[in-house]
Structures are given as structure tokens and as C-alpha cells.
């Protein structure tokens, strides 16, 4: 609270003379708070908000690699430069990019969209359920508990791109361990990256492996915040372990769960390295998700910056709509969030 | 610690076996890819690319020797260290002060700022990367480490601010009040009283920032053009092109990348768990 700090000498908040403007009063009272957030606000403003608006603007142009300069400069003999306005500079094209993307004229928006939904749903579902299961197990008291916990969070310490390569190595169709095991079990080896859903499966397995530890740790924290008398009371009432889980644990976890599921969904939706390295879009771009598709549009082949920006705006809108709906659902259940 | 110090600990033998069995299986899955890459890195190239499953096959450090002396790997490693360290320093300085202000003071604009931090988490790389690329290009920063440090701060600062705010919330306000009575201004209170107490939280965030930068690839691939300036994430993929991938170099490189990260992680994980939950549950 402000009062604690403003009690200090030099910052009396007391009734300011009427002559001083409102702005001045606000400055007097809050200047240190503003000073403390100023660097962050500046950085976010310059590097997030400004690029955001620029990105939105670019999505309405036909900006690409060849027309992104405002002026064209040619070196003259004397070592100087001659600059003229670029005759075919990027132009405003209105909603063309959006129309092209959504009607499938350019790019494969709906394929990538479906992939992204499948990818996000599957990953977040397994992250949460496996994380919850492990957290519940680890929340008991038994020998070796902390050792298990340390070992179980190892995947978290592995950078995403390293685990992408590690799993791609395991899923390698020719000499990967997974196929060797399949063959030993008498099954046919699978050419993992030659089919849309098997490639997707490999990517999802990788990401689930990578993401479970975070969920586990977060949920474990939430479990430990549930007061134990609730469990005792439930036990007195004769609740079975399952009933205790459903009626005490799950509701008690709700604040943590709602946060981690929202964050997890957003992170997975935007997860770049796993798809990029594990499937690389194979076969023939069929496992690309929206984020990797946008990246490829911007930095591979003819760099189509405006199309990438359009993807970006669409991704952001999807996430904003999702987050808003998510909040509304939580609110309607009476949760303050 | 669980707060159930009662007779429930006596678990039946069957339940014990099931509990340890499940956890052992989970641990195996968690460790397996790492161990397998480690084992593969010790095999000669021919053995890596054979379909025979063998834990050891003529173990040799040859792969490591070649990664360290015949490739650009050491340069990439150094680049990553520099980029990650600077990201950590800059990011921490900004998010600690902002997190403190958000935790302690009620000021106009606070709520909207918190929303901005949360929404920033939703920004896909896809929408920022091109505009940031154009900004970097106009500042002549493309193909420099500085461009990466700046770009990574946009990712790290909002999240760290959020986390540190949660951590500062757990430090009793009485301390601020006591400091104020002793005549310390808000900045001195922050520097001399709160920061020392927040060390575990700061450690977590520092570590998180470091790992974010250590593991980022999209910006690194897009911004860095010359081979010598690549960071690990972008460099490592050169070992595994579409055709003729060199898994021997890749596995050895992967182990070398995991080593420092895991070491730091091992020492930080206690704080990490406490810090993250403090930040995470307060929301």
C-alpha cells in the first residue's frame, strides 16, 4: 500500500494546495513508482507495442523482400550515394492478405489452423493430466520423494531445441531406437516423418516430455497450499480417496490450474522450435503450425513479410479471443481472476 | 512438505509398489532421451547409425574432439553464453524494479500495466519478429549479438516482472514500513532491504532468463547471418541438414549444451520450485 511508503519523509501525500494541478499531485505521490516501472514500460513500448502496431499495419500492405526499401541508393563513382524513391515501394492493399489466407488462395491457413488446434489441445491435455498425476503422487510423504522430484524435472533443464533433436534422433526411421524396439517386438518399423499424423505424434510426444515438469511443479505448489484440515474433515465424513480428490483437491487447485492452463495453451500455441526441428513441416508442410508457417513465410524463399504479419495478426486474434472466453467462463463460475 | 503428519503414512505394500513403480517409470521416461543421447555421443559414427540397439559400442571421445576442434561449435557456445548473460543482466535489472513497484505501490496505470504484461505472453514470435527485424535492420544491428539481447528482453521482461512481483508479495510489508520509519526512501528500501531478502526469487528469475536466451532459436535464425556469430540453437541445426545428417557431431554437441544448463539447474531447482510457485499461485 502506498501509505506505508509515503509516510516516509519527503513524500507527504497530504492535501495539496489547490493551485497545484492534478498532474502535479499525481506526480508527487507516485513518481517513485512510475520511475521504477519506467524502463520496463519504455522497453515494452519500443520493442513490443510499436512493433505490434507496425506488424498490424504491415499486414495491410504487400511488403516483401523486394519492395521493403523506401529509397534505392546506388553508389556513385566518387564514393557517394545516389538515392531515389523506390518506384515500386510496398503498397497498401487493404484486406487482400486476409482474404487470400482465409480463402486458401495463398498459404495453407486452414491446414495450419487444424494442426495448431490438434497440437495445442493434445499437448496441453497431456501436460496437465500427467503433471497433475505426478504432482499428486509426489505430494505424499515417502522415502526418496525429493530424489524423484529432482529426476522428474530434468526435461525442464533441457533447452527445447536440444530435446527436439534428441527426440528426432529417437524417432529416426532408419536407426532410431523407437523403430528398433518396434522391430524387436515384431512390429513393422514406422516411417515417422512420412505421414502427417505420425509426424505430428512425434512432435507432440516431444513437447509433452518437455512440458510436463513445469506443470508438475506448479501443481505441486498448488497442492501444498491446500489446507490439510480440509482433507481431515473430508475423511471424517467418510469420503473415499477419489471423492477427496474430486471435492477437495481439484477445487483447491483451481486458481493454479486456471493460470497454468491459460499460460500453457498460449505457450504451446506459439511453440516454435519443436515443430520446426522435429518435423520441419514434413511431409511437405503438412505438419506446419501457424507460428512456423508465419516464420517460413517471413524468412524462407521469397521473404513475404506482409503475409507473415497477417499470420501473426490472426494468431494473436485467436489467442485474445480464447483468453477472453476463458476469463468469461471462469468468471461465470464465480472465480475472481 | 505435506501437512498430514498422521497415521495415513502406513500405506499397504501394494500401494507402495504401485507408487514407486509409477514414479520409477516416469523417471525412466524423463531421463531416457537424455541418457540415450549421452550414450550415442560416445559411440563412433558407424555405431550411431546402425539399427542394432547397444548401450555401449566401442566408447570413444572422438565425437567430442571433433565438435570442439573441427567445427564452429566453441564459437557458438561462447556467443550463446554472452547473449544469455547480457539478457539476464538487463532483464533482471528491469523486471526487479518493475516487479517491486507493482507489488508495493498502488499507482494510476498499475492495472493496465499488469494486463499488458499478461497479454505480451500471447504475442507470437510471428507478429513481432518482422517489425523487430526491420527496426534492427534500420539500426544496423542485424547480425549482431546486441539484436538478440534486445529481442530476448521483450520475451523475458514481462514474465520475470510477473514472477518477481509474486515473490515480492511474499516478503512482509512490515519490513518496508520499518525501513520507512528508519528514514529510508523507496529506492533505498528496495535496494538495501528487499533485494537481499529476495535473493532466491531473483535467482530463479535470473536462471529462467538465462535458459530462455540459451534455448531460443527463432530470432537467432532470423537475425544472425554469418556462421561465426550464430548461437547454439541456430548453429546446431547445421549438423543435421535434410540430407547426410551428422548425428555424431549433433549428439556430442547436445550433451555439451545440456551440461552447463543441467548443472545450474541442479543447484537452482530448490529455489526454482519455491519461487515459481510463489509467483504462479498468486497470479
CSV table of C-alpha atoms in Angstrom, one decimal, chain A:
chain,number,residue,atom,x,y,z
A,1,UNK,CA,0.0,0.0,0.0
A,2,UNK,CA,1.1,3.5,-0.7
A,3,UNK,CA,0.6,4.7,2.8
A,4,UNK,CA,3.4,2.6,4.1
A,5,UNK,CA,5.9,4.3,1.9
A,6,UNK,CA,4.5,7.7,1.6
A,7,UNK,CA,4.8,8.0,5.4
A,8,UNK,CA,8.4,8.5,4.9
A,9,UNK,CA,9.9,12.0,5.0
A,10,UNK,CA,9.7,13.9,1.8
A,11,UNK,CA,6.6,12.4,0.3
A,12,UNK,CA,3.8,13.7,2.4
A,13,UNK,CA,0.7,12.9,0.4
A,14,UNK,CA,-1.3,15.4,2.5
A,15,UNK,CA,-3.9,17.7,0.9
A,16,UNK,CA,-2.1,19.5,-1.9
A,17,UNK,CA,-2.7,23.2,-2.4
A,18,UNK,CA,-5.5,23.8,-4.9
A,19,UNK,CA,-3.1,25.7,-7.1
A,20,UNK,CA,-1.2,22.6,-8.0
A,21,UNK,CA,-2.7,20.7,-10.8
A,22,UNK,CA,-3.9,17.2,-10.7
A,23,UNK,CA,-1.0,16.0,-12.7
A,24,UNK,CA,1.4,17.6,-10.3
A,25,UNK,CA,-0.3,15.9,-7.4
A,26,UNK,CA,-0.2,12.5,-9.0
A,27,UNK,CA,3.5,13.0,-9.9
A,28,UNK,CA,4.3,13.9,-6.3
A,29,UNK,CA,2.5,10.9,-4.9
A,30,UNK,CA,3.6,8.3,-7.4
A,31,UNK,CA,6.8,9.5,-9.0
A,32,UNK,CA,8.9,6.8,-7.5
A,33,UNK,CA,6.6,4.0,-8.6
A,34,UNK,CA,6.5,5.4,-12.1
A,35,UNK,CA,10.3,5.8,-12.1
A,36,UNK,CA,10.6,2.2,-11.2
A,37,UNK,CA,8.4,0.9,-14.0
A,38,UNK,CA,9.6,3.4,-16.5
A,39,UNK,CA,12.5,1.4,-18.0
A,40,UNK,CA,10.2,-1.6,-18.5
A,41,UNK,CA,7.4,0.5,-19.9
A,42,UNK,CA,9.9,2.1,-22.3
A,43,UNK,CA,11.3,-1.2,-23.5
A,44,UNK,CA,7.9,-2.8,-23.9
A,45,UNK,CA,6.7,0.3,-25.7
A,46,UNK,CA,9.6,0.5,-28.1
A,47,UNK,CA,10.1,-3.3,-28.6
A,48,UNK,CA,6.6,-4.7,-28.2
A,49,UNK,CA,3.8,-2.2,-28.7
A,50,UNK,CA,5.5,-0.3,-31.6
A,51,UNK,CA,6.4,-3.5,-33.5
A,52,UNK,CA,2.9,-4.8,-32.8
A,53,UNK,CA,1.3,-1.8,-34.4
A,54,UNK,CA,3.8,-1.9,-37.2
A,55,UNK,CA,3.0,-5.6,-37.7
A,56,UNK,CA,-0.7,-4.9,-37.9
A,57,UNK,CA,0.0,-2.1,-40.4
A,58,UNK,CA,2.2,-4.4,-42.5
A,59,UNK,CA,-0.5,-7.0,-42.8
A,60,UNK,CA,-2.5,-4.5,-44.8
A,61,UNK,CA,0.4,-4.0,-47.3
A,62,UNK,CA,2.1,-6.1,-49.9
A,63,UNK,CA,5.5,-5.7,-48.2
A,64,UNK,CA,8.1,-8.3,-49.1
A,65,UNK,CA,11.9,-8.7,-49.6
A,66,UNK,CA,12.0,-6.8,-52.9
A,67,UNK,CA,9.9,-3.8,-52.0
A,68,UNK,CA,10.8,-3.0,-48.4
A,69,UNK,CA,13.1,0.0,-49.1
A,70,UNK,CA,11.7,3.5,-49.3
A,71,UNK,CA,14.6,4.7,-51.3
A,72,UNK,CA,17.0,2.9,-53.5
A,73,UNK,CA,20.6,4.0,-53.2
A,74,UNK,CA,23.3,3.4,-55.7
A,75,UNK,CA,27.0,4.0,-55.1
A,76,UNK,CA,28.4,6.8,-57.4
A,77,UNK,CA,31.9,6.9,-58.7
A,78,UNK,CA,33.0,9.5,-56.2
A,79,UNK,CA,32.2,7.2,-53.3
A,80,UNK,CA,28.9,9.0,-52.5
A,81,UNK,CA,25.5,7.6,-52.8
A,82,UNK,CA,22.6,8.5,-55.1
A,83,UNK,CA,19.3,7.9,-53.7
A,84,UNK,CA,15.9,7.9,-55.4
A,85,UNK,CA,12.5,7.0,-54.2
A,86,UNK,CA,11.8,3.3,-54.8
A,87,UNK,CA,9.2,3.3,-57.6
A,88,UNK,CA,7.6,0.0,-56.6
A,89,UNK,CA,7.5,0.5,-52.9
A,90,UNK,CA,5.3,-1.6,-50.7
A,91,UNK,CA,1.7,-0.6,-51.2
A,92,UNK,CA,-1.4,-0.6,-49.1
A,93,UNK,CA,-3.6,-3.4,-50.3
A,94,UNK,CA,-6.3,-3.4,-47.7
A,95,UNK,CA,-7.6,-6.8,-46.6
A,96,UNK,CA,-6.2,-8.7,-49.6
A,97,UNK,CA,-3.8,-10.7,-47.4
A,98,UNK,CA,-6.5,-11.7,-45.1
A,99,UNK,CA,-8.9,-12.7,-47.9
A,100,UNK,CA,-6.1,-14.6,-49.6
A,101,UNK,CA,-5.2,-16.5,-46.5
A,102,UNK,CA,-8.7,-17.3,-45.3
A,103,UNK,CA,-9.9,-18.4,-48.7
A,104,UNK,CA,-6.8,-20.5,-49.1
A,105,UNK,CA,-5.6,-18.5,-52.2
A,106,UNK,CA,-2.1,-18.3,-50.7
A,107,UNK,CA,-0.6,-20.4,-48.0
A,108,UNK,CA,-2.4,-23.3,-46.3
A,109,UNK,CA,-4.1,-21.4,-43.5
A,110,UNK,CA,-6.8,-24.0,-42.6
A,111,UNK,CA,-4.3,-26.9,-42.6
A,112,UNK,CA,-2.1,-25.0,-40.3
A,113,UNK,CA,-5.0,-23.9,-38.2
A,114,UNK,CA,-6.2,-27.5,-37.8
A,115,UNK,CA,-2.7,-28.6,-37.0
A,116,UNK,CA,-2.3,-25.9,-34.4
A,117,UNK,CA,-5.6,-26.8,-32.7
A,118,UNK,CA,-4.7,-30.5,-32.6
A,119,UNK,CA,-1.2,-29.8,-31.4
A,120,UNK,CA,-2.3,-27.3,-28.7
A,121,UNK,CA,-5.2,-29.4,-27.4
A,122,UNK,CA,-3.2,-32.6,-27.2
A,123,UNK,CA,-0.1,-31.1,-25.7
A,124,UNK,CA,-2.0,-29.1,-23.0
A,125,UNK,CA,-4.2,-32.0,-22.2
A,126,UNK,CA,-1.3,-34.4,-21.6
A,127,UNK,CA,0.8,-31.7,-19.9
A,128,UNK,CA,-1.9,-31.1,-17.4
A,129,UNK,CA,-3.1,-34.6,-16.7
A,130,UNK,CA,0.3,-36.2,-16.5
A,131,UNK,CA,1.6,-33.2,-14.4
A,132,UNK,CA,-1.4,-33.5,-12.1
A,133,UNK,CA,-1.0,-37.2,-11.7
A,134,UNK,CA,2.7,-36.9,-10.9
A,135,UNK,CA,2.1,-34.0,-8.5
A,136,UNK,CA,-0.5,-35.9,-6.6
A,137,UNK,CA,1.9,-38.8,-6.3
A,138,UNK,CA,4.7,-36.6,-5.2
A,139,UNK,CA,2.6,-34.8,-2.7
A,140,UNK,CA,2.6,-37.8,-0.3
A,141,UNK,CA,5.3,-38.4,2.1
A,142,UNK,CA,7.5,-41.3,1.3
A,143,UNK,CA,11.2,-42.3,1.1
A,144,UNK,CA,13.0,-40.8,-1.9
A,145,UNK,CA,10.4,-38.2,-2.6
A,146,UNK,CA,12.8,-35.3,-3.2
A,147,UNK,CA,15.1,-37.5,-5.4
A,148,UNK,CA,12.1,-38.4,-7.6
A,149,UNK,CA,11.2,-34.8,-7.9
A,150,UNK,CA,14.7,-33.7,-8.9
A,151,UNK,CA,14.9,-36.5,-11.5
A,152,UNK,CA,11.4,-35.8,-12.9
A,153,UNK,CA,12.2,-32.1,-13.6
A,154,UNK,CA,15.3,-33.0,-15.6
A,155,UNK,CA,13.5,-32.5,-19.0
A,156,UNK,CA,12.8,-28.9,-18.0
A,157,UNK,CA,16.6,-28.2,-17.8
A,158,UNK,CA,17.0,-29.3,-21.4
A,159,UNK,CA,16.7,-26.5,-23.9
A,160,UNK,CA,13.7,-27.0,-26.3
A,161,UNK,CA,15.8,-27.3,-29.4
A,162,UNK,CA,18.1,-29.9,-27.8
A,163,UNK,CA,15.2,-32.1,-26.8
A,164,UNK,CA,13.8,-31.6,-30.3
A,165,UNK,CA,17.0,-33.1,-31.8
A,166,UNK,CA,17.1,-35.8,-29.1
A,167,UNK,CA,13.6,-37.0,-29.9
A,168,UNK,CA,14.2,-36.7,-33.7
A,169,UNK,CA,17.1,-39.0,-33.1
A,170,UNK,CA,14.9,-41.5,-31.2
A,171,UNK,CA,12.3,-41.3,-33.9
A,172,UNK,CA,14.7,-41.7,-36.7
A,173,UNK,CA,13.1,-44.1,-39.2
A,174,UNK,CA,16.4,-45.9,-40.1
A,175,UNK,CA,18.3,-46.4,-36.9
A,176,UNK,CA,16.2,-44.7,-34.2
A,177,UNK,CA,15.7,-46.5,-31.0
A,178,UNK,CA,11.9,-46.4,-31.2
A,179,UNK,CA,11.8,-48.3,-34.5
A,180,UNK,CA,14.4,-50.8,-33.3
A,181,UNK,CA,12.2,-51.6,-30.3
A,182,UNK,CA,9.1,-51.9,-32.6
A,183,UNK,CA,11.0,-54.3,-34.8
A,184,UNK,CA,12.2,-56.3,-31.8
A,185,UNK,CA,8.6,-56.5,-30.7
A,186,UNK,CA,7.7,-58.0,-34.0
A,187,UNK,CA,6.1,-54.9,-35.5
A,188,UNK,CA,6.8,-53.0,-38.7
A,189,UNK,CA,9.1,-50.0,-38.3
A,190,UNK,CA,7.2,-46.8,-38.9
A,191,UNK,CA,8.4,-44.1,-41.2
A,192,UNK,CA,7.5,-41.4,-38.7
A,193,UNK,CA,8.1,-38.3,-40.8
A,194,UNK,CA,6.4,-39.5,-43.9
A,195,UNK,CA,2.8,-39.2,-42.7
A,196,UNK,CA,1.1,-36.2,-41.3
A,197,UNK,CA,-0.3,-37.8,-38.1
A,198,UNK,CA,2.7,-39.9,-37.2
A,199,UNK,CA,5.0,-36.9,-37.6
A,200,UNK,CA,2.5,-34.9,-35.5
A,201,UNK,CA,2.6,-37.6,-33.0
A,202,UNK,CA,6.4,-37.5,-32.7
A,203,UNK,CA,6.3,-33.7,-32.2
A,204,UNK,CA,3.5,-34.0,-29.6
A,205,UNK,CA,5.4,-36.7,-27.7
A,206,UNK,CA,8.5,-34.4,-27.7
A,207,UNK,CA,6.6,-31.4,-26.4
A,208,UNK,CA,4.7,-33.4,-23.8
A,209,UNK,CA,8.0,-34.7,-22.5
A,210,UNK,CA,9.4,-31.2,-22.4
A,211,UNK,CA,6.4,-29.5,-20.7
A,212,UNK,CA,5.2,-31.9,-18.0
A,213,UNK,CA,7.8,-30.9,-15.4
A,214,UNK,CA,6.6,-27.2,-15.4
A,215,UNK,CA,3.0,-28.3,-14.8
A,216,UNK,CA,4.1,-30.8,-12.2
A,217,UNK,CA,6.0,-28.2,-10.2
A,218,UNK,CA,3.3,-25.6,-10.5
A,219,UNK,CA,0.5,-28.0,-9.4
A,220,UNK,CA,2.7,-29.4,-6.6
A,221,UNK,CA,2.9,-25.8,-5.3
A,222,UNK,CA,-0.8,-25.5,-5.5
A,223,UNK,CA,-1.4,-28.9,-3.7
A,224,UNK,CA,0.8,-27.8,-0.9
A,225,UNK,CA,-1.3,-24.7,-0.4
A,226,UNK,CA,-4.5,-26.7,0.2
A,227,UNK,CA,-5.1,-26.7,4.0
A,228,UNK,CA,-4.8,-30.2,5.4
A,229,UNK,CA,-7.8,-29.8,7.7
A,230,UNK,CA,-10.0,-29.9,4.6
A,231,UNK,CA,-8.7,-33.4,3.9
A,232,UNK,CA,-9.2,-34.4,7.5
A,233,UNK,CA,-12.7,-33.1,7.5
A,234,UNK,CA,-13.5,-35.0,4.3
A,235,UNK,CA,-12.0,-38.1,5.8
A,236,UNK,CA,-14.1,-37.7,8.9
A,237,UNK,CA,-17.2,-37.5,6.7
A,238,UNK,CA,-16.1,-40.8,5.2
A,239,UNK,CA,-15.1,-39.6,1.8
A,240,UNK,CA,-13.2,-42.1,-0.4
A,241,UNK,CA,-9.8,-41.1,-1.8
A,242,UNK,CA,-11.5,-40.5,-5.2
A,243,UNK,CA,-14.1,-38.3,-3.6
A,244,UNK,CA,-11.4,-36.4,-1.7
A,245,UNK,CA,-9.6,-35.9,-4.9
A,246,UNK,CA,-12.7,-34.6,-6.7
A,247,UNK,CA,-14.1,-32.5,-4.0
A,248,UNK,CA,-11.1,-31.2,-2.2
A,249,UNK,CA,-8.1,-31.4,-4.4
A,250,UNK,CA,-9.5,-30.3,-7.7
A,251,UNK,CA,-11.4,-27.3,-6.3
A,252,UNK,CA,-8.4,-26.3,-4.2
A,253,UNK,CA,-6.2,-26.4,-7.3
A,254,UNK,CA,-8.5,-24.2,-9.4
A,255,UNK,CA,-6.6,-20.9,-9.1
A,256,UNK,CA,-3.3,-22.6,-10.1
A,257,UNK,CA,-4.9,-24.7,-12.7
A,258,UNK,CA,-6.7,-21.9,-14.4
A,259,UNK,CA,-3.4,-19.9,-14.6
A,260,UNK,CA,-1.2,-22.7,-15.8
A,261,UNK,CA,-3.7,-24.0,-18.4
A,262,UNK,CA,-4.1,-20.5,-19.9
A,263,UNK,CA,-0.4,-19.9,-19.9
A,264,UNK,CA,0.3,-23.4,-21.2
A,265,UNK,CA,-2.2,-23.0,-24.0
A,266,UNK,CA,-0.6,-19.7,-25.1
A,267,UNK,CA,2.9,-21.1,-24.9
A,268,UNK,CA,2.1,-24.3,-26.8
A,269,UNK,CA,0.2,-22.4,-29.5
A,270,UNK,CA,3.3,-20.3,-30.1
A,271,UNK,CA,5.8,-23.1,-29.6
A,272,UNK,CA,8.3,-22.7,-32.4
A,273,UNK,CA,11.4,-24.9,-32.0
A,274,UNK,CA,9.7,-28.3,-31.5
A,275,UNK,CA,7.7,-28.3,-34.8
A,276,UNK,CA,10.5,-26.5,-36.6
A,277,UNK,CA,13.1,-29.1,-35.7
A,278,UNK,CA,11.3,-32.3,-35.1
A,279,UNK,CA,9.1,-32.5,-38.1
A,280,UNK,CA,10.4,-29.5,-40.0
A,281,UNK,CA,6.9,-29.4,-41.6
A,282,UNK,CA,7.5,-32.8,-43.1
A,283,UNK,CA,5.8,-34.4,-45.0
A,284,UNK,CA,5.6,-31.5,-47.5
A,285,UNK,CA,4.5,-28.8,-45.0
A,286,UNK,CA,1.6,-30.9,-43.7
A,287,UNK,CA,2.7,-30.7,-40.0
A,288,UNK,CA,3.4,-27.0,-40.0
A,289,UNK,CA,1.6,-25.0,-37.3
A,290,UNK,CA,0.6,-21.3,-37.6
A,291,UNK,CA,3.7,-20.0,-35.9
A,292,UNK,CA,6.2,-22.0,-38.0
A,293,UNK,CA,4.2,-21.2,-41.1
A,294,UNK,CA,4.5,-17.5,-40.4
A,295,UNK,CA,8.2,-17.8,-39.8
A,296,UNK,CA,8.7,-19.6,-43.1
A,297,UNK,CA,6.7,-17.0,-44.9
A,298,UNK,CA,8.9,-14.3,-43.5
A,299,UNK,CA,12.4,-15.8,-43.7
A,300,UNK,CA,12.4,-18.6,-46.3
A,301,UNK,CA,12.2,-18.4,-50.0
A,302,UNK,CA,10.9,-15.0,-51.2
A,303,UNK,CA,10.5,-13.3,-47.9
A,304,UNK,CA,6.9,-12.3,-47.7
A,305,UNK,CA,6.8,-10.0,-44.7
A,306,UNK,CA,3.2,-8.9,-45.1
A,307,UNK,CA,1.9,-12.4,-45.3
A,308,UNK,CA,3.9,-13.3,-42.1
A,309,UNK,CA,2.4,-10.3,-40.4
A,310,UNK,CA,-1.1,-11.4,-41.5
A,311,UNK,CA,-0.5,-14.8,-39.9
A,312,UNK,CA,0.7,-13.0,-36.8
A,313,UNK,CA,-2.4,-10.8,-36.5
A,314,UNK,CA,-4.6,-13.9,-37.0
A,315,UNK,CA,-2.7,-15.9,-34.4
A,316,UNK,CA,-2.9,-13.0,-31.9
A,317,UNK,CA,-6.6,-12.5,-32.5
A,318,UNK,CA,-7.2,-16.2,-31.9
A,319,UNK,CA,-5.4,-16.1,-28.7
A,320,UNK,CA,-7.0,-12.9,-27.5
A,321,UNK,CA,-10.5,-14.4,-28.2
A,322,UNK,CA,-9.5,-17.6,-26.4
A,323,UNK,CA,-8.2,-15.7,-23.4
A,324,UNK,CA,-11.3,-13.6,-23.2
A,325,UNK,CA,-13.6,-16.6,-23.4
A,326,UNK,CA,-11.6,-18.4,-20.9
A,327,UNK,CA,-11.8,-15.5,-18.5
A,328,UNK,CA,-15.5,-15.2,-19.0
A,329,UNK,CA,-16.1,-18.9,-18.3
A,330,UNK,CA,-14.0,-18.6,-15.1
A,331,UNK,CA,-16.0,-15.5,-14.1
A,332,UNK,CA,-19.3,-17.2,-14.7
A,333,UNK,CA,-18.2,-19.9,-12.3
A,334,UNK,CA,-17.7,-17.2,-9.7
A,335,UNK,CA,-13.9,-17.1,-9.8
A,336,UNK,CA,-12.0,-13.9,-9.3
A,337,UNK,CA,-9.4,-13.8,-11.9
